[in-house]
Tab-separated table of C-alpha atoms and ligand atoms in Angstrom:
chain	number	residue	atom	x	y	z
A	1152	MET	CA	-81.913	-59.270	88.658
A	1153	LEU	CA	-85.337	-60.694	89.058
A	1154	ILE	CA	-86.502	-58.253	91.636
A	1155	LYS	CA	-87.834	-55.574	89.424
A	1156	LYS	CA	-90.308	-53.490	92.042
A	1157	ALA	CA	-88.868	-51.119	94.268
A	1158	ALA	CA	-90.828	-48.403	93.399
A	1159	ASP	CA	-91.516	-47.927	97.313
A	1160	ILE	CA	-88.045	-46.723	97.877
A	1161	PRO	CA	-88.464	-42.851	98.436
A	1162	ALA	CA	-86.099	-40.927	96.446
A	1163	ARG	CA	-84.257	-39.267	99.294
A	1164	GLU	CA	-81.717	-36.423	99.321
A	1165	ILE	CA	-78.249	-38.160	100.687
A	1166	THR	CA	-75.716	-35.449	101.850
A	1167	GLU	CA	-73.064	-34.849	99.330
A	1168	GLN	CA	-70.104	-36.694	100.685
A	1169	LYS	CA	-66.817	-35.691	99.253
A	1170	VAL	CA	-65.003	-38.433	97.906
A	1171	TYR	CA	-61.987	-39.579	100.109
A	1172	LEU	CA	-58.658	-38.942	98.076
A	1173	ASN	CA	-56.367	-41.361	99.659
A	1174	ARG	CA	-53.406	-39.527	97.803
A	1175	ARG	CA	-50.888	-42.000	98.950
A	1176	THR	CA	-52.281	-45.130	97.930
A	1177	PHE	CA	-53.125	-42.885	94.318
A	1178	LEU	CA	-49.292	-42.068	94.162
A	1179	ARG	CA	-48.643	-45.669	94.839
A	1180	ALA	CA	-50.888	-47.090	92.153
A	1181	GLY	CA	-49.149	-44.658	89.570
A	1182	VAL	CA	-45.816	-45.951	90.316
A	1183	LEU	CA	-47.090	-49.399	90.121
A	1184	ALA	CA	-48.637	-48.841	86.859
A	1185	ALA	CA	-45.659	-47.163	86.015
A	1186	SER	CA	-42.895	-50.053	86.494
A	1187	THR	CA	-41.880	-51.882	83.982
A	1188	VAL	CA	-40.006	-54.060	86.860
A	1189	ALA	CA	-42.965	-54.753	88.783
A	1190	THR	CA	-42.505	-58.372	90.005
A	1191	ALA	CA	-44.603	-60.096	92.662
A	1192	GLY	CA	-42.068	-58.847	95.067
A	1193	VAL	CA	-42.571	-55.608	94.220
A	1194	TYR	CA	-46.350	-55.859	94.431
A	1195	ARG	CA	-46.053	-57.332	97.638
A	1196	ALA	CA	-44.304	-54.679	99.146
A	1197	MET	CA	-46.425	-51.731	97.854
A	1198	THR	CA	-49.835	-53.357	99.149
A	1199	ARG	CA	-47.989	-54.226	102.550
A	1200	SER	CA	-47.516	-50.777	103.147
A	1201	ALA	CA	-51.107	-49.704	102.286
A	1202	ALA	CA	-52.186	-52.223	105.264
A	1203	PRO	CA	-49.523	-51.124	107.922
A	1204	SER	CA	-50.824	-53.967	110.730
A	1205	ALA	CA	-51.055	-56.905	108.499
A	1206	ALA	CA	-54.506	-58.106	109.219
A	1207	PRO	CA	-55.075	-58.879	112.888
A	1208	GLN	CA	-57.586	-61.823	114.280
A	1209	ALA	CA	-60.584	-60.397	115.294
A	1210	ARG	CA	-61.443	-63.592	117.000
A	1211	ILE	CA	-58.757	-64.599	119.704
A	1212	GLU	CA	-59.215	-68.067	121.766
A	1213	GLY	CA	-63.025	-68.029	121.052
A	1214	VAL	CA	-63.269	-64.480	122.266
A	1215	LYS	CA	-64.743	-61.956	120.000
A	1216	VAL	CA	-62.571	-58.536	120.429
A	1217	ALA	CA	-64.551	-55.314	119.387
A	1218	ASP	CA	-60.876	-53.566	118.768
A	1219	LYS	CA	-61.478	-50.093	117.311
A	1220	SER	CA	-58.305	-50.738	115.118
A	1221	LEU	CA	-60.247	-53.722	113.137
A	1222	GLU	CA	-62.697	-51.031	112.893
A	1223	ALA	CA	-60.950	-48.584	111.682
A	1224	GLN	CA	-59.460	-50.790	109.058
A	1225	GLY	CA	-62.971	-52.243	108.126
A	1226	PHE	CA	-62.384	-55.432	109.601
A	1227	TRP	CA	-65.022	-55.407	112.042
A	1228	THR	CA	-68.351	-53.371	112.231
A	1229	ALA	CA	-69.717	-52.785	115.411
A	1230	GLU	CA	-73.411	-53.052	113.793
A	1231	ALA	CA	-75.632	-55.741	115.032
A	1232	LYS	CA	-74.810	-58.879	112.842
A	1233	THR	CA	-77.674	-60.076	110.824
A	1234	PRO	CA	-79.242	-63.561	112.644
A	1235	ARG	CA	-77.504	-66.474	111.081
A	1236	GLU	CA	-81.219	-68.114	110.569
A	1237	LYS	CA	-81.440	-64.899	107.979
A	1238	ILE	CA	-78.208	-65.173	106.516
A	1239	ILE	CA	-78.667	-68.657	105.548
A	1240	GLY	CA	-82.336	-68.463	104.059
A	1241	TYR	CA	-82.627	-65.727	101.983
A	1242	ASN	CA	-79.966	-66.270	99.374
A	1243	ASN	CA	-79.167	-65.218	96.013
A	1244	PHE	CA	-77.509	-68.371	94.097
A	1245	TYR	CA	-79.126	-69.103	90.459
A	1246	GLU	CA	-77.559	-72.182	90.100
A	1247	PHE	CA	-80.057	-73.745	92.663
A	1248	SER	CA	-83.070	-71.160	92.459
A	1249	THR	CA	-83.936	-67.612	91.527
A	1250	ASP	CA	-86.336	-67.908	94.591
A	1251	LYS	CA	-84.300	-66.576	97.359
A	1252	TYR	CA	-86.351	-68.584	100.097
A	1253	ASP	CA	-85.806	-71.961	98.054
A	1254	VAL	CA	-82.296	-72.194	97.644
A	1255	ALA	CA	-81.381	-73.214	101.137
A	1256	GLU	CA	-83.468	-76.202	100.761
A	1257	LEU	CA	-82.294	-77.091	97.093
A	1258	ALA	CA	-78.695	-76.807	97.877
A	1259	GLN	CA	-78.620	-78.407	101.037
A	1260	LYS	CA	-77.369	-81.995	99.272
A	1261	PHE	CA	-74.410	-80.258	97.375
A	1262	ASP	CA	-71.785	-82.506	97.485
A	1263	THR	CA	-68.390	-80.825	97.934
A	1264	ARG	CA	-66.298	-83.536	98.729
A	1265	GLY	CA	-62.889	-83.509	96.497
A	1266	TRP	CA	-63.032	-80.059	96.221
A	1267	THR	CA	-60.268	-78.327	94.153
A	1268	ILE	CA	-59.500	-74.587	93.079
A	1269	GLU	CA	-57.197	-73.959	90.188
A	1270	VAL	CA	-55.313	-71.178	90.520
A	1271	ASN	CA	-53.713	-70.355	86.901
A	1272	GLY	CA	-53.058	-67.673	84.264
A	1273	LEU	CA	-49.983	-65.052	84.478
A	1274	CYS	CA	-48.086	-66.723	87.897
A	1275	ALA	CA	-45.026	-68.121	88.476
A	1276	LYS	CA	-46.518	-71.088	90.239
A	1277	PRO	CA	-49.660	-72.143	89.127
A	1278	LYS	CA	-51.094	-74.944	91.268
A	1279	THR	CA	-54.487	-76.273	92.223
A	1280	PHE	CA	-55.527	-76.343	95.830
A	1281	ASP	CA	-57.561	-78.716	97.652
A	1282	LEU	CA	-58.759	-77.752	101.108
A	1283	ASP	CA	-56.409	-78.933	103.154
A	1284	ASP	CA	-53.694	-77.001	100.711
A	1285	LEU	CA	-56.094	-73.745	101.404
A	1286	ALA	CA	-55.682	-74.159	104.868
A	1287	LYS	CA	-52.149	-73.867	105.246
A	1288	VAL	CA	-52.382	-71.010	102.711
A	1289	ALA	CA	-52.773	-68.394	105.785
A	1290	PRO	CA	-54.844	-68.791	109.165
A	1291	ILE	CA	-58.416	-68.054	109.066
A	1292	GLU	CA	-59.635	-64.519	110.062
A	1293	GLU	CA	-62.870	-63.305	111.365
A	1294	ARG	CA	-63.932	-60.528	109.499
A	1295	VAL	CA	-67.640	-58.723	110.294
A	1296	TYR	CA	-68.694	-57.351	106.928
A	1297	ARG	CA	-71.856	-55.774	105.710
A	1298	MET	CA	-73.003	-56.800	101.953
A	1299	ARG	CA	-75.072	-54.972	100.091
A	1300	CYS	CA	-77.250	-56.802	97.655
A	1301	VAL	CA	-77.491	-54.431	94.131
A	1302	GLU	CA	-81.281	-55.350	94.828
A	1303	ALA	CA	-81.453	-53.005	97.637
A	1304	TRP	CA	-81.095	-55.563	100.805
A	1305	SER	CA	-78.483	-55.632	103.095
A	1306	ILE	CA	-76.744	-57.982	105.896
A	1307	VAL	CA	-74.109	-57.802	108.194
A	1308	VAL	CA	-72.381	-61.286	108.182
A	1309	PRO	CA	-69.741	-62.557	110.600
A	1310	TRP	CA	-67.418	-64.175	108.000
A	1311	ASP	CA	-64.301	-66.691	108.085
A	1312	GLY	CA	-61.853	-67.011	105.525
A	1313	ILE	CA	-58.616	-65.918	104.266
A	1314	PRO	CA	-57.190	-62.902	102.569
A	1315	LEU	CA	-57.401	-63.599	98.679
A	1316	ARG	CA	-54.136	-61.640	98.664
A	1317	LYS	CA	-52.292	-64.405	100.705
A	1318	LEU	CA	-53.511	-66.924	98.166
A	1319	LEU	CA	-52.351	-64.955	94.933
A	1320	GLU	CA	-49.151	-64.356	96.698
A	1321	SER	CA	-48.498	-67.973	97.268
A	1322	VAL	CA	-48.790	-68.543	93.376
A	1323	GLU	CA	-46.325	-65.494	92.517
A	1324	PRO	CA	-48.342	-63.289	90.383
A	1325	VAL	CA	-45.961	-61.869	87.070
A	1326	SER	CA	-46.168	-58.043	86.241
A	1327	GLU	CA	-48.079	-58.696	83.248
A	1328	ALA	CA	-51.406	-59.719	85.765
A	1329	ARG	CA	-53.778	-56.879	85.695
A	1330	PHE	CA	-56.927	-58.719	86.683
A	1331	VAL	CA	-58.174	-61.638	88.228
A	1332	ALA	CA	-61.177	-64.109	86.845
A	1333	PHE	CA	-63.397	-66.260	88.879
A	1334	GLN	CA	-65.214	-69.357	87.937
A	1335	THR	CA	-68.068	-71.146	89.871
A	1336	LEU	CA	-68.380	-74.981	89.495
A	1337	TYR	CA	-70.462	-75.795	86.265
A	1338	ASP	CA	-72.199	-79.395	86.838
A	1339	PRO	CA	-75.988	-79.361	86.254
A	1340	LYS	CA	-75.832	-82.712	88.264
A	1341	ARG	CA	-75.075	-81.180	91.020
A	1342	MET	CA	-76.632	-77.557	90.523
A	1343	PRO	CA	-79.623	-78.013	88.920
A	1344	ASN	CA	-80.378	-74.971	87.901
A	1345	GLN	CA	-77.862	-74.879	85.531
A	1346	ASN	CA	-79.785	-76.929	83.199
A	1347	SER	CA	-82.096	-73.538	82.665
A	1348	ASN	CA	-80.523	-70.535	80.670
A	1349	VAL	CA	-81.630	-67.551	83.340
A	1350	LEU	CA	-77.878	-66.957	83.294
A	1351	GLN	CA	-74.764	-67.792	81.237
A	1352	TRP	CA	-73.151	-70.485	82.942
A	1353	PRO	CA	-70.532	-70.918	84.686
A	1354	TYR	CA	-71.037	-67.890	86.629
A	1355	VAL	CA	-67.621	-65.609	86.245
A	1356	GLU	CA	-66.658	-62.896	88.126
A	1357	GLY	CA	-63.692	-60.308	88.199
A	1358	LEU	CA	-61.202	-57.861	89.962
A	1359	ARG	CA	-58.827	-55.891	89.345
A	1360	MET	CA	-55.273	-56.568	90.339
A	1361	ASP	CA	-55.500	-53.938	92.947
A	1362	GLU	CA	-58.978	-54.619	94.561
A	1363	ALA	CA	-57.799	-58.881	94.552
A	1364	MET	CA	-55.042	-57.828	96.613
A	1365	HIS	CA	-56.880	-55.391	98.692
A	1366	PRO	CA	-56.567	-56.133	102.644
A	1367	LEU	CA	-60.667	-56.490	102.787
A	1368	THR	CA	-61.097	-59.084	99.799
A	1369	LEU	CA	-61.875	-62.185	101.700
A	1370	LEU	CA	-61.866	-65.878	100.523
A	1371	ALA	CA	-64.862	-67.077	102.911
A	1372	THR	CA	-64.831	-70.625	103.896
A	1373	GLY	CA	-67.110	-69.860	107.038
A	1374	LEU	CA	-69.635	-67.905	108.565
A	1375	TYR	CA	-70.566	-67.492	112.241
A	1376	GLY	CA	-67.919	-69.457	113.129
A	1377	GLY	CA	-69.250	-72.499	111.449
A	1378	LYS	CA	-68.773	-74.044	107.839
A	1379	LEU	CA	-69.847	-72.152	104.723
A	1380	PRO	CA	-73.409	-73.480	104.266
A	1381	PRO	CA	-74.018	-75.031	100.789
A	1382	GLN	CA	-76.609	-71.718	100.136
A	1383	ASP	CA	-73.757	-69.368	100.760
A	1384	GLY	CA	-71.269	-70.693	98.677
A	1385	ALA	CA	-69.567	-73.621	100.120
A	1386	PRO	CA	-66.764	-74.761	100.477
A	1387	VAL	CA	-64.955	-71.552	99.014
A	1388	ARG	CA	-66.776	-68.053	97.960
A	1389	LEU	CA	-65.475	-64.418	97.465
A	1390	VAL	CA	-66.529	-61.596	99.753
A	1391	VAL	CA	-65.757	-57.863	98.283
A	1392	PRO	CA	-67.601	-55.820	101.022
A	1393	TRP	CA	-67.258	-52.346	99.060
A	1394	LYS	CA	-68.632	-54.025	95.945
A	1395	TYR	CA	-72.659	-55.004	95.078
A	1396	GLY	CA	-72.876	-58.595	96.701
A	1397	PHE	CA	-72.872	-60.191	92.951
A	1398	LYS	CA	-69.150	-59.667	92.992
A	1399	GLY	CA	-69.023	-62.229	95.860
A	1400	ILE	CA	-68.933	-65.259	93.439
A	1401	LYS	CA	-69.932	-68.582	95.209
A	1402	SER	CA	-68.406	-72.225	95.343
A	1403	ILE	CA	-65.233	-71.172	93.026
A	1404	THR	CA	-63.266	-73.949	91.403
A	1405	LYS	CA	-60.837	-71.799	89.189
A	1406	ILE	CA	-59.059	-68.444	89.438
A	1407	THR	CA	-57.418	-67.351	86.866
A	1408	LEU	CA	-54.571	-64.264	86.948
A	1409	SER	CA	-55.331	-62.645	83.556
A	1410	ALA	CA	-53.582	-59.049	81.540
A	1411	THR	CA	-57.297	-58.433	80.317
A	1412	MET	CA	-60.261	-57.428	82.006
A	1413	PRO	CA	-62.914	-60.676	82.520
A	1414	THR	CA	-66.003	-60.564	81.562
A	1415	THR	CA	-68.572	-61.148	84.317
A	1416	THR	CA	-72.009	-62.696	84.522
A	1417	TRP	CA	-74.711	-59.997	85.425
A	1418	ASN	CA	-72.671	-57.625	83.086
A	1419	ILE	CA	-73.139	-60.043	80.041
A	1420	ASP	CA	-76.614	-60.628	81.248
A	1421	ALA	CA	-77.680	-57.060	81.424
A	1422	PRO	CA	-74.899	-54.965	80.535
A	1423	ASN	CA	-76.759	-51.471	80.771
A	1424	GLU	CA	-77.624	-52.460	84.402
A	1425	TYR	CA	-74.220	-54.099	85.735
A	1426	GLY	CA	-70.718	-53.280	85.346
A	1427	PHE	CA	-67.160	-54.591	86.164
A	1428	TYR	CA	-66.517	-52.243	88.897
A	1429	ALA	CA	-69.994	-52.292	90.492
A	1430	ASN	CA	-68.805	-50.143	93.911
A	1431	VAL	CA	-71.822	-49.234	95.943
A	1432	ASN	CA	-72.905	-46.076	94.780
A	1433	PRO	CA	-76.070	-44.564	96.704
A	1434	LYS	CA	-75.774	-41.568	93.792
A	1435	VAL	CA	-76.300	-43.820	91.074
A	1436	ASP	CA	-79.777	-45.333	90.381
A	1437	HIS	CA	-80.334	-48.544	88.854
A	1438	PRO	CA	-82.188	-47.961	85.963
A	1439	ARG	CA	-85.010	-49.285	87.642
A	1440	TRP	CA	-84.714	-48.436	91.125
A	1441	SER	CA	-82.981	-46.143	93.519
A	1442	GLN	CA	-79.936	-47.026	95.417
A	1443	ALA	CA	-80.196	-44.488	97.967
A	1444	THR	CA	-81.267	-46.813	100.690
A	1445	GLU	CA	-81.401	-50.502	101.603
A	1446	LEU	CA	-83.500	-52.776	103.485
A	1447	ARG	CA	-81.041	-54.061	106.193
A	1448	LEU	CA	-82.984	-57.575	106.804
A	1449	GLY	CA	-84.697	-58.080	110.319
A	1450	GLU	CA	-84.149	-54.186	110.128
A	1451	ALA	CA	-85.637	-50.782	109.292
A	1452	ARG	CA	-84.497	-49.094	105.676
A	1453	ARG	CA	-81.490	-47.301	105.681
A	1454	PRO	CA	-79.491	-45.303	103.901
A	1455	THR	CA	-76.736	-46.997	101.814
A	1456	LEU	CA	-73.290	-45.587	102.175
A	1457	PRO	CA	-70.635	-44.578	99.420
A	1458	PHE	CA	-68.522	-47.860	98.914
A	1459	ASN	CA	-71.062	-49.380	101.469
A	1460	GLY	CA	-68.715	-47.530	104.438
A	1461	TYR	CA	-66.019	-48.629	103.175
A	1462	ALA	CA	-65.149	-45.328	101.177
A	1463	GLU	CA	-61.799	-44.488	103.918
A	1464	GLN	CA	-60.413	-47.988	102.972
A	1465	VAL	CA	-60.769	-48.050	99.270
A	1466	ALA	CA	-61.960	-44.854	97.545
A	1467	GLY	CA	-57.968	-44.601	96.752
A	1468	MET	CA	-57.948	-47.301	94.279
A	1469	TYR	CA	-60.302	-45.171	92.118
A	1470	ALA	CA	-59.184	-41.805	91.773
A	1471	GLY	CA	-59.362	-40.287	88.645
A	1472	MET	CA	-62.150	-42.529	87.911
A	1473	ASP	CA	-65.953	-41.109	87.388
A	1474	LEU	CA	-67.442	-42.577	90.504
A	1475	LYS	CA	-70.654	-41.336	89.171
A	1476	VAL	CA	-71.136	-44.596	87.211
A	1477	ASN	CA	-70.393	-48.089	88.253
A	1478	PHE	CA	-68.593	-49.398	85.132
B	692	LIG	N1	-71.959	-68.531	91.707
B	692	LIG	C1	-73.167	-67.470	92.270
B	692	LIG	N2	-72.356	-66.508	93.039
B	692	LIG	C2	-73.257	-65.601	93.506
B	692	LIG	C3	-74.591	-65.657	93.120
B	692	LIG	C4	-75.081	-66.347	92.254
B	692	LIG	O1	-76.345	-66.602	91.795
B	692	LIG	N3	-74.258	-67.359	91.654
B	692	LIG	N4	-75.216	-64.219	93.484
B	692	LIG	C5	-74.550	-63.289	93.844
B	692	LIG	C6	-75.627	-62.076	94.352
B	692	LIG	S1	-76.480	-61.395	93.390
B	692	LIG	C7	-75.392	-61.829	95.945
B	692	LIG	S2	-76.323	-60.762	96.779
B	692	LIG	C8	-74.876	-62.871	96.781
B	692	LIG	C9	-75.493	-63.442	97.870
B	692	LIG	O2	-75.137	-63.986	98.776
B	692	LIG	P1	-75.668	-64.697	100.180
B	692	LIG	O3	-76.875	-65.525	99.674
B	692	LIG	O4	-74.844	-65.989	100.934
B	692	LIG	O5	-76.338	-63.503	101.092
B	692	LIG	O6	-73.628	-63.867	96.243
B	692	LIG	C10	-73.386	-63.401	94.900
B	692	LIG	N5	-72.682	-65.075	94.507
B	693	LIG	MO1	-77.208	-59.471	94.724
């Protein structure tokens, strides 16, 4: 990314944190991988047992509920929410500008009328969704998530959205689907910085199927109880809270189920710096700066947590993988 200086980040010792191995999730993943009859139905049953209480609503009749069980599941955090002005005034959205303070103004007139998201690939019922269709897929839930940019700044955002899993289940993935690829709109007239070659366009991202089906993975349509502002990825963006922020692809127009690992924008741009998995890991420094700490916007610098504080919910998906690297 363009922020190259982080020399001021003190190299600090982080207590060795034993990665929490969720053995049951691991075993289920093994069964799934071994299964030759894994249908969408089988996948559904397995992922459901990973999340005993199906995503309760964090907002009930306009009242925000600070429920411990939501916090335990990772759906909510008691940490101070970053003020809305900061969230919508400091953005990475290279289709508009590489200057975080300029994105908001340059994206203000971004026209999202008639928006559709095509969901295709390895599924029984491919479909192009407009925003009304999307609203019918599942009720909107509020999630208060930490977001940690790979550049070592972070925010806490009250998102509104639907679990990605609900959308994927609605198109009935077939057993060969192992990955999900995402694409941002490509339209240089509406996204003027796509006339530059600062990145390869359109911006693309991807998740492994189990990551995409994880209860924490959100398709966000709003924040702070209102519509998603253009600078934050209107009308629909991805939020994967345990991964670096660049996985959270904005203004999505296409989602494709595939058998092979999709290419991703930042990996194409700098393969030695950004990998496919990109799980937040304070012990693996970026080649050009430390990842041990982060600047919480409007607050003090603080230690970065493994999996951005969501290890208990997600570490089991990476059992047996070398977590010393992000690739
Ligand atoms: N299409 C697109 N999606 C994107 C980006 C981008 O440049 N283009 N930047 C990513 C990065 S690096 C981060 S940190 C987050 C920032 O989200 P925010 O501006 O809403 O905080 O969006 C991600 N999604
Ligand atoms: Mo980022």
